[in-house]
Amino acid sequence: MGNLIGKAVKRVEDNRFIKGEGKYTDDFNMKNQTFAMYVRSPHAHAKINNIDISSAEAMDGVVKVFTGKDIAEAGIVGSICGWQVDFKNGDTMKEPGHPILVADKVRHVGDPVALVIAEDKYIARDASELIEVDYDILDAVVDPKAAVHDGAPQVHDDVPNNKIYEWEIGDKESTDTAFENAHHVTSLSFHNQKLVPNAIEPRAALGHYDSNEDKYTLYTTSQNPHLARLIIAAFVLSIPEHKLRVISPDVGGGFGSKIFAYNDECGILWASKQIGRPIKWTADRSEAFITDCHGRDHVTDAKLALDADGKITGLRTKTYAAMGAYLSNFSTCVPSYLHGTLMQGLYTTPAVHVDVTAVVTHTVPVDAYRGAGRPEATYSIERLIETAAKEIGMDPAEFRKKNFIPAFDGVSQPGYQTQVALQYDSGDYEGALNKALEVSDYEGLKSQREEARSKGRLMGIGFSTYIEACGIAPSAVVGSLGARVGLYDAASIRVHPTGKVTIHSGAHSHGQGHETTFAQVVADAFGIGMDDVNVVHGDTENVPFGMGTYGSRSLAVCGSAIMKSVDKVKEKGARIAAHKLECSPDDLEFANGAWTVKGTDKSVGFGDVALTAYVPHDYPEGEEPGLDFASFYDPANFVYPFGTHICVVEIDKETGEVEILKYVAVDDCGNIINPMIVEGQVHGGIAQGVGQALYEGAVYDDSGQLLNGTMLDYTMPRADNFPMFETDHTVTPCPHNPLGVKGIGEAGTIASTPAVVNAVIDALSDYGVKDLQMPLTPQRVWKAMNNNGKL
Amino acid sequence: MIPGTFDYHSPDTLDEAIKLLNDLGEDAKVLAGGHSLLPMMKWRLAEPTHLVDISRLSDLDYIKEENGYLCLGAMVTESALENSELIAAKYPILKDTSEVIADPLVRNLASVGGNIAHGDPANDHPATMLALNAIVVVCGPNGSKREINIDDFFLGPLWTALQDNEILTEIKIPIPKQYSGGCYIKLERKVGDYAIAACAATLDFENGQCISAGIGLTNVGPTPVRASDSQNMLVGTDVSDEIIEKASVLASETSQPVGDHRGSEEYKRGVVKTLTERAIMKAKNRALGGN
């Protein structure tokens, strides 16, 4: 290994981003391009009697108006669900249709009913206002639990009681027994509220059908262009895959919301062929609020059983998980396999049972959002843990230590098999907790809290000790659980004749810093400079079929594919070097950018070998020229990052405002390639998780209107809401991938939400407040204090 | 932003601007910093057919003391107010107010005149101007000019005493006496948000007694609210903690909040009391030489 791994190398991509010179989908233009605007339903549930497009069509500059009728006549189905989760009784999951344009009945505010294409975006917008839709407004249902009641408004005729599936995991019988025999039971009920992802760049598409080439091109805001191509080409529009090129250039954040192949983008591509001209569509912020897939929206009852000694004996949850009005690509796996399987947390809980009913409601579809299922699981567990510790009068840190899974490295000790299907790879949960206690000076904090309270100030300390599963895999296992895709990744390494290197990555970078981290890994491996390596991603014509970026998988999965290609380059390089040095490859060692004959000073550099590979005049017999390898990597298991977050808050008694005084995060993501990027990911993750705890949440009224669908109304946290985070880490390498890395993209979001809520509840303990529903707005906290906690 | 169609006018002089407004009638809107109007146009809640941009009228950009008044040109930006040494030294309540409006990017363009002329009870300057007993100077056709007492300026939500053919050109604030202090305290869900509620308070003291008081409240009524009962409670007293408590309860009673996603009516009344208490306390400290 070289000297770059573990270095806080500055992000190479920031040069263009800081200058505002990134190239995003909306920055691309094509000759003869038109502009599109979707006309969207203002109602959550309504029958369409008639759509009158005549005035819009007659407007100067309008090229074409499509409605649901055109889509239906073309026989196009909408985007698909990529994960089949069946009912526990064996019945098949319900999969209602999802038309690109709705012809008969709208099912959420934002459901598209027409597509207007015009010479410019102003005309498109003006024309869209001329379209008259005659709606019969129907009752709507927005609450996931209410949706299953008999008589509740039905979202789809073919989904009785709005139930997509009823799923369970764990052992119900042993869990029931644990609760029957429990010395103490802690019970809580939550609404893990619906969140709007709000990536800074709204979704966009620039679609073009070239009739000469008989080929489609789609520039779009995707976290995974190959997956988008597969879904759009093979499942939605029936285009041969080789005739569709998907380019996902710079993308301004996704947080999960740009994993999915949305109908809107499919519609643009389809329409471009119909009109024979390129079409650009860029959502505005208001549109993003009502069309980007939301996150969370779980209504959960959670219970924890304890014995007389304070050992956890059982955990049970029952969740109603909203899918929104339609099934987005991975909506179904989020509350099941990404949620239920994490419900043991990092505790030895011997009996766990998770029951999930997935339901459709008249709201924006819900799918993976930073953490995806794991934050919901962690919230349930960590709120229960902290509440139980309080109820039995034990320090929350001690209570956790008593119940933690003991440390195991996954090499000399086996992985840890949970009650809910997963086998954790390696972990030292108490180690991370101890470090956090030390970094935060927990004993000192407790004295400060005592002192503050004696002066009538409301200070609270909250913990969250989390585990998450990233780099979801292996493909065969997820396939057996209903996934309709593989979950490997791919990368190629092209060594150029002068020894410079290009990485073609199946993972897509939209804020994660792959252009730096991946280059760092490869430059380190070859003993060359950062400047000698570049990373290409985001174009299906140029990168191998990787599955993209989500679930904190890029380094663990795509990074492993990169390392496989690195090994192949080194292996072939060694053969070429051996030829040049007139020795056997076995006699060589590679270090500092050169192959050296062991025990001698005879060596040949990486650049020399590269040049020889491309100018193979004096060359090993039978060896192919070139130094260019692609690899696919299908992981043996998930990776399991973990850690401890500690949050300290103070509450303003008179206004109910919560101030975070201190925030300590100790994360273990295995080996660290770039500590600065890791820290950045933790910072962003914490901010997003705190957003859920204190500020954010989609608010619907009973008719299904989103009441806070603007940046003015929706409370995104801002920098001044946070103290300087104190981050640290422990290192427990992943035993099953070449870099020993886990994942860090979602850890902050998963950990922080319960840590903050636990701290606030702790601060309110004098008021007898046991629980509060998120977000903990000043008003909610104020009410809790002013009603003596009786809400 | 994809607004409706409009014509854009960029007059060079105030007279020209007023003439345009006079000629174009109610279909024209004045564009100053644009940070209230443009968002409404973006959502097509406002679709003016003409915009008269007064941002090039540099003669409306000044901060000066003259004839017993602090005079603020209507085009003074929030950031200019925020960074002015004169304002920081003698009118900290104005600095308090500017600092909590939106974010720095907005404050670099948004104008104090626009903040008032927009007539939005959720804007921050209106309550402050009530507390400061400001006078709004307005110019109309044919060189006409009138001064409107701030109490007569705000008529309803987004509705002021300004006529369609008038432009707000200046805000006049009486220069404070020796023992005067004021401050603005805002409770917001996040930086840059409209206030859940906010309170502007000014106090003038003579011989240890409060001789006049101004209390203005933000976003708790159809217009910015002057808490007159609260003011009366303070005048003629030494503004003791007990009096402050009583005055704050009165302010809470005077406020007319409506429940929304920023808070219920009950909560807003609760925080009006708290904010008023804190604002009076701080104004008193500033008046009597503290900070």
CSV table of N, CA and C in Angstrom, one decimal, chain A residues 37 121-122 125-126 129 286 652-657 695 699 707-708 710-718 720-721 778-779 782-783 787, chain B residues 1-5 42-44 47 102-103 187-194 196 260-264 266-267 270-271 274-275 277-278:
chain,number,residue,atom,x,y,z
A,37,MET,N,-43.8,20.7,-19.5
A,37,MET,CA,-44.3,21.0,-18.2
A,37,MET,C,-45.4,20.0,-18.0
A,121,LYS,N,-40.0,27.4,-22.0
A,121,LYS,CA,-40.6,26.9,-20.8
A,121,LYS,C,-41.7,27.9,-20.3
A,122,TYR,N,-41.6,29.1,-20.8
A,122,TYR,CA,-42.6,30.1,-20.4
A,122,TYR,C,-44.0,29.8,-21.1
A,125,ARG,N,-45.5,26.7,-19.5
A,125,ARG,CA,-46.1,27.0,-18.2
A,125,ARG,C,-47.5,27.7,-18.5
A,126,ASP,N,-47.5,28.7,-19.3
A,126,ASP,CA,-48.7,29.5,-19.6
A,126,ASP,C,-49.8,28.5,-20.2
A,129,GLU,N,-51.6,26.3,-17.8
A,129,GLU,CA,-52.7,26.9,-17.0
A,129,GLU,C,-54.0,27.0,-17.8
A,286,SER,N,-41.6,23.6,-6.1
A,286,SER,CA,-42.9,23.2,-5.6
A,286,SER,C,-43.3,21.8,-6.2
A,652,ASP,N,-35.5,26.0,26.1
A,652,ASP,CA,-36.0,27.3,26.6
A,652,ASP,C,-37.3,27.1,27.3
A,653,LYS,N,-37.4,27.3,28.6
A,653,LYS,CA,-38.6,27.0,29.3
A,653,LYS,C,-39.8,27.8,28.8
A,654,GLU,N,-39.6,29.0,28.3
A,654,GLU,CA,-40.7,29.9,28.0
A,654,GLU,C,-41.1,29.8,26.5
A,655,THR,N,-40.2,29.4,25.7
A,655,THR,CA,-40.6,29.3,24.2
A,655,THR,C,-40.7,27.9,23.7
A,656,GLY,N,-40.1,27.0,24.5
A,656,GLY,CA,-40.0,25.6,24.0
A,656,GLY,C,-39.0,25.3,23.0
A,657,GLU,N,-38.1,26.3,22.7
A,657,GLU,CA,-37.0,26.0,21.7
A,657,GLU,C,-36.0,25.1,22.3
A,695,TYR,N,-37.4,19.5,13.3
A,695,TYR,CA,-37.9,20.5,12.4
A,695,TYR,C,-38.9,20.0,11.3
A,699,VAL,N,-46.7,17.8,6.3
A,699,VAL,CA,-48.0,18.0,7.0
A,699,VAL,C,-49.1,18.0,6.0
A,707,LEU,N,-49.6,20.7,3.2
A,707,LEU,CA,-49.7,22.1,3.7
A,707,LEU,C,-48.4,22.8,3.7
A,708,ASN,N,-47.3,22.1,3.7
A,708,ASN,CA,-46.0,22.8,3.8
A,708,ASN,C,-45.1,22.4,2.6
A,710,THR,N,-43.5,24.1,0.4
A,710,THR,CA,-42.5,25.1,-0.1
A,710,THR,C,-41.4,25.2,0.9
A,711,MET,N,-40.3,25.7,0.5
A,711,MET,CA,-39.2,25.9,1.4
A,711,MET,C,-39.5,27.0,2.5
A,712,LEU,N,-40.5,27.8,2.2
A,712,LEU,CA,-40.9,28.8,3.2
A,712,LEU,C,-41.6,28.1,4.3
A,713,ASP,N,-42.4,27.0,4.0
A,713,ASP,CA,-43.2,26.4,5.0
A,713,ASP,C,-42.6,25.2,5.6
A,714,TYR,N,-41.8,24.4,4.8
A,714,TYR,CA,-41.2,23.2,5.3
A,714,TYR,C,-39.9,23.6,6.0
A,715,THR,N,-39.7,23.1,7.2
A,715,THR,CA,-38.6,23.6,8.0
A,715,THR,C,-37.4,22.8,7.9
A,716,MET,N,-36.5,23.1,6.9
A,716,MET,CA,-35.2,22.5,6.8
A,716,MET,C,-34.3,23.1,7.8
A,717,PRO,N,-33.5,22.3,8.5
A,717,PRO,CA,-32.6,22.9,9.4
A,717,PRO,C,-31.5,23.7,8.7
A,718,ARG,N,-31.0,24.7,9.4
A,718,ARG,CA,-29.9,25.5,8.8
A,718,ARG,C,-28.7,25.5,9.8
A,720,ASP,N,-27.2,27.4,11.7
A,720,ASP,CA,-27.1,27.9,13.0
A,720,ASP,C,-27.9,27.1,14.0
A,721,ASN,N,-28.6,26.1,13.5
A,721,ASN,CA,-29.3,25.1,14.4
A,721,ASN,C,-28.4,24.1,15.0
A,778,PRO,N,-40.8,23.9,18.8
A,778,PRO,CA,-41.0,24.7,20.0
A,778,PRO,C,-42.4,24.6,20.6
A,779,GLN,N,-43.4,24.6,19.7
A,779,GLN,CA,-44.8,24.5,20.2
A,779,GLN,C,-45.0,23.2,20.9
A,782,TRP,N,-43.3,23.2,24.2
A,782,TRP,CA,-44.0,24.2,25.1
A,782,TRP,C,-45.3,23.6,25.6
A,783,LYS,N,-46.0,23.0,24.7
A,783,LYS,CA,-47.3,22.4,25.2
A,783,LYS,C,-47.1,21.3,26.2
A,787,ASN,N,-48.8,21.7,29.7
A,787,ASN,CA,-49.9,20.8,30.1
A,787,ASN,C,-49.4,19.7,31.0
B,1,MET,N,-37.5,30.3,-12.0
B,1,MET,CA,-38.7,31.1,-11.9
B,1,MET,C,-39.4,31.2,-13.3
B,2,ILE,N,-40.6,30.8,-13.3
B,2,ILE,CA,-41.4,31.0,-14.5
B,2,ILE,C,-42.7,31.8,-14.2
B,3,PRO,N,-42.5,33.1,-14.2
B,3,PRO,CA,-43.6,34.0,-13.8
B,3,PRO,C,-44.5,34.2,-15.1
B,4,GLY,N,-45.7,34.8,-14.8
B,4,GLY,CA,-46.5,35.2,-16.0
B,4,GLY,C,-45.8,36.3,-16.8
B,5,THR,N,-46.3,36.6,-17.9
B,5,THR,CA,-45.7,37.6,-18.8
B,5,THR,C,-45.9,39.0,-18.2
B,42,LYS,N,-43.3,34.1,-8.7
B,42,LYS,CA,-42.9,32.7,-9.0
B,42,LYS,C,-44.0,31.8,-8.9
B,43,TRP,N,-44.8,31.9,-7.8
B,43,TRP,CA,-46.0,31.1,-7.6
B,43,TRP,C,-47.2,31.5,-8.3
B,44,ARG,N,-47.0,32.6,-9.0
B,44,ARG,CA,-48.1,33.2,-9.8
B,44,ARG,C,-49.3,33.6,-8.8
B,47,GLU,N,-49.4,38.4,-10.5
B,47,GLU,CA,-49.1,38.4,-11.9
B,47,GLU,C,-49.3,39.8,-12.5
B,102,ALA,N,-34.6,37.0,6.7
B,102,ALA,CA,-34.1,36.0,5.7
B,102,ALA,C,-32.6,35.6,5.9
B,103,ASP,N,-31.8,35.7,4.9
B,103,ASP,CA,-30.4,35.3,5.0
B,103,ASP,C,-29.6,36.3,4.3
B,187,LEU,N,-38.9,35.1,17.4
B,187,LEU,CA,-38.8,33.7,17.5
B,187,LEU,C,-39.2,33.1,16.1
B,188,GLU,N,-38.2,32.3,15.6
B,188,GLU,CA,-38.5,31.7,14.3
B,188,GLU,C,-38.1,30.2,14.3
B,189,ARG,N,-38.8,29.4,13.5
B,189,ARG,CA,-38.5,28.0,13.4
B,189,ARG,C,-37.1,27.7,12.9
B,190,LYS,N,-36.6,28.5,12.0
B,190,LYS,CA,-35.3,28.4,11.5
B,190,LYS,C,-34.9,29.7,11.0
B,191,VAL,N,-33.6,29.9,10.9
B,191,VAL,CA,-33.1,31.2,10.4
B,191,VAL,C,-33.7,31.5,9.1
B,192,GLY,N,-34.2,32.8,9.0
B,192,GLY,CA,-34.7,33.2,7.7
B,192,GLY,C,-36.2,33.0,7.5
B,193,ASP,N,-36.8,32.3,8.5
B,193,ASP,CA,-38.2,32.1,8.4
B,193,ASP,C,-39.0,33.4,8.8
B,194,TYR,N,-40.2,33.4,8.4
B,194,TYR,CA,-41.1,34.4,9.0
B,194,TYR,C,-41.2,34.1,10.5
B,196,ILE,N,-42.5,33.2,14.1
B,196,ILE,CA,-43.7,32.6,14.8
B,196,ILE,C,-44.4,33.8,15.5
B,260,ASP,N,-51.5,28.4,12.9
B,260,ASP,CA,-51.1,27.8,11.6
B,260,ASP,C,-49.9,26.9,11.8
B,261,HIS,N,-49.2,26.5,10.8
B,261,HIS,CA,-48.1,25.5,11.0
B,261,HIS,C,-47.0,26.1,11.8
B,262,ARG,N,-47.0,27.4,12.1
B,262,ARG,CA,-45.9,27.9,12.9
B,262,ARG,C,-46.3,27.9,14.4
B,263,GLY,N,-47.6,27.6,14.7
B,263,GLY,CA,-48.0,27.5,16.1
B,263,GLY,C,-49.5,27.7,16.2
B,264,SER,N,-50.0,27.2,17.3
B,264,SER,CA,-51.4,27.4,17.6
B,264,SER,C,-51.6,28.9,18.1
B,266,GLU,N,-52.9,29.6,20.9
B,266,GLU,CA,-52.5,29.6,22.3
B,266,GLU,C,-51.0,29.7,22.5
B,267,TYR,N,-50.3,29.0,21.7
B,267,TYR,CA,-48.8,29.0,21.7
B,267,TYR,C,-48.3,30.4,21.4
B,270,GLY,N,-48.7,32.8,24.1
B,270,GLY,CA,-47.7,32.5,25.1
B,270,GLY,C,-46.4,33.1,24.8
B,271,VAL,N,-46.0,32.9,23.5
B,271,VAL,CA,-44.6,33.4,23.2
B,271,VAL,C,-44.6,34.9,23.0
B,274,THR,N,-43.7,36.1,26.4
B,274,THR,CA,-42.3,35.9,26.7
B,274,THR,C,-41.4,36.9,25.9
B,275,LEU,N,-41.7,37.0,24.6
B,275,LEU,CA,-40.9,37.9,23.8
B,275,LEU,C,-41.0,39.3,24.2
B,277,GLU,N,-41.7,40.4,27.2
B,277,GLU,CA,-40.9,40.5,28.4
B,277,GLU,C,-39.5,40.7,28.1
B,278,ARG,N,-38.9,39.8,27.3
B,278,ARG,CA,-37.5,39.9,27.0
B,278,ARG,C,-37.1,41.2,26.3
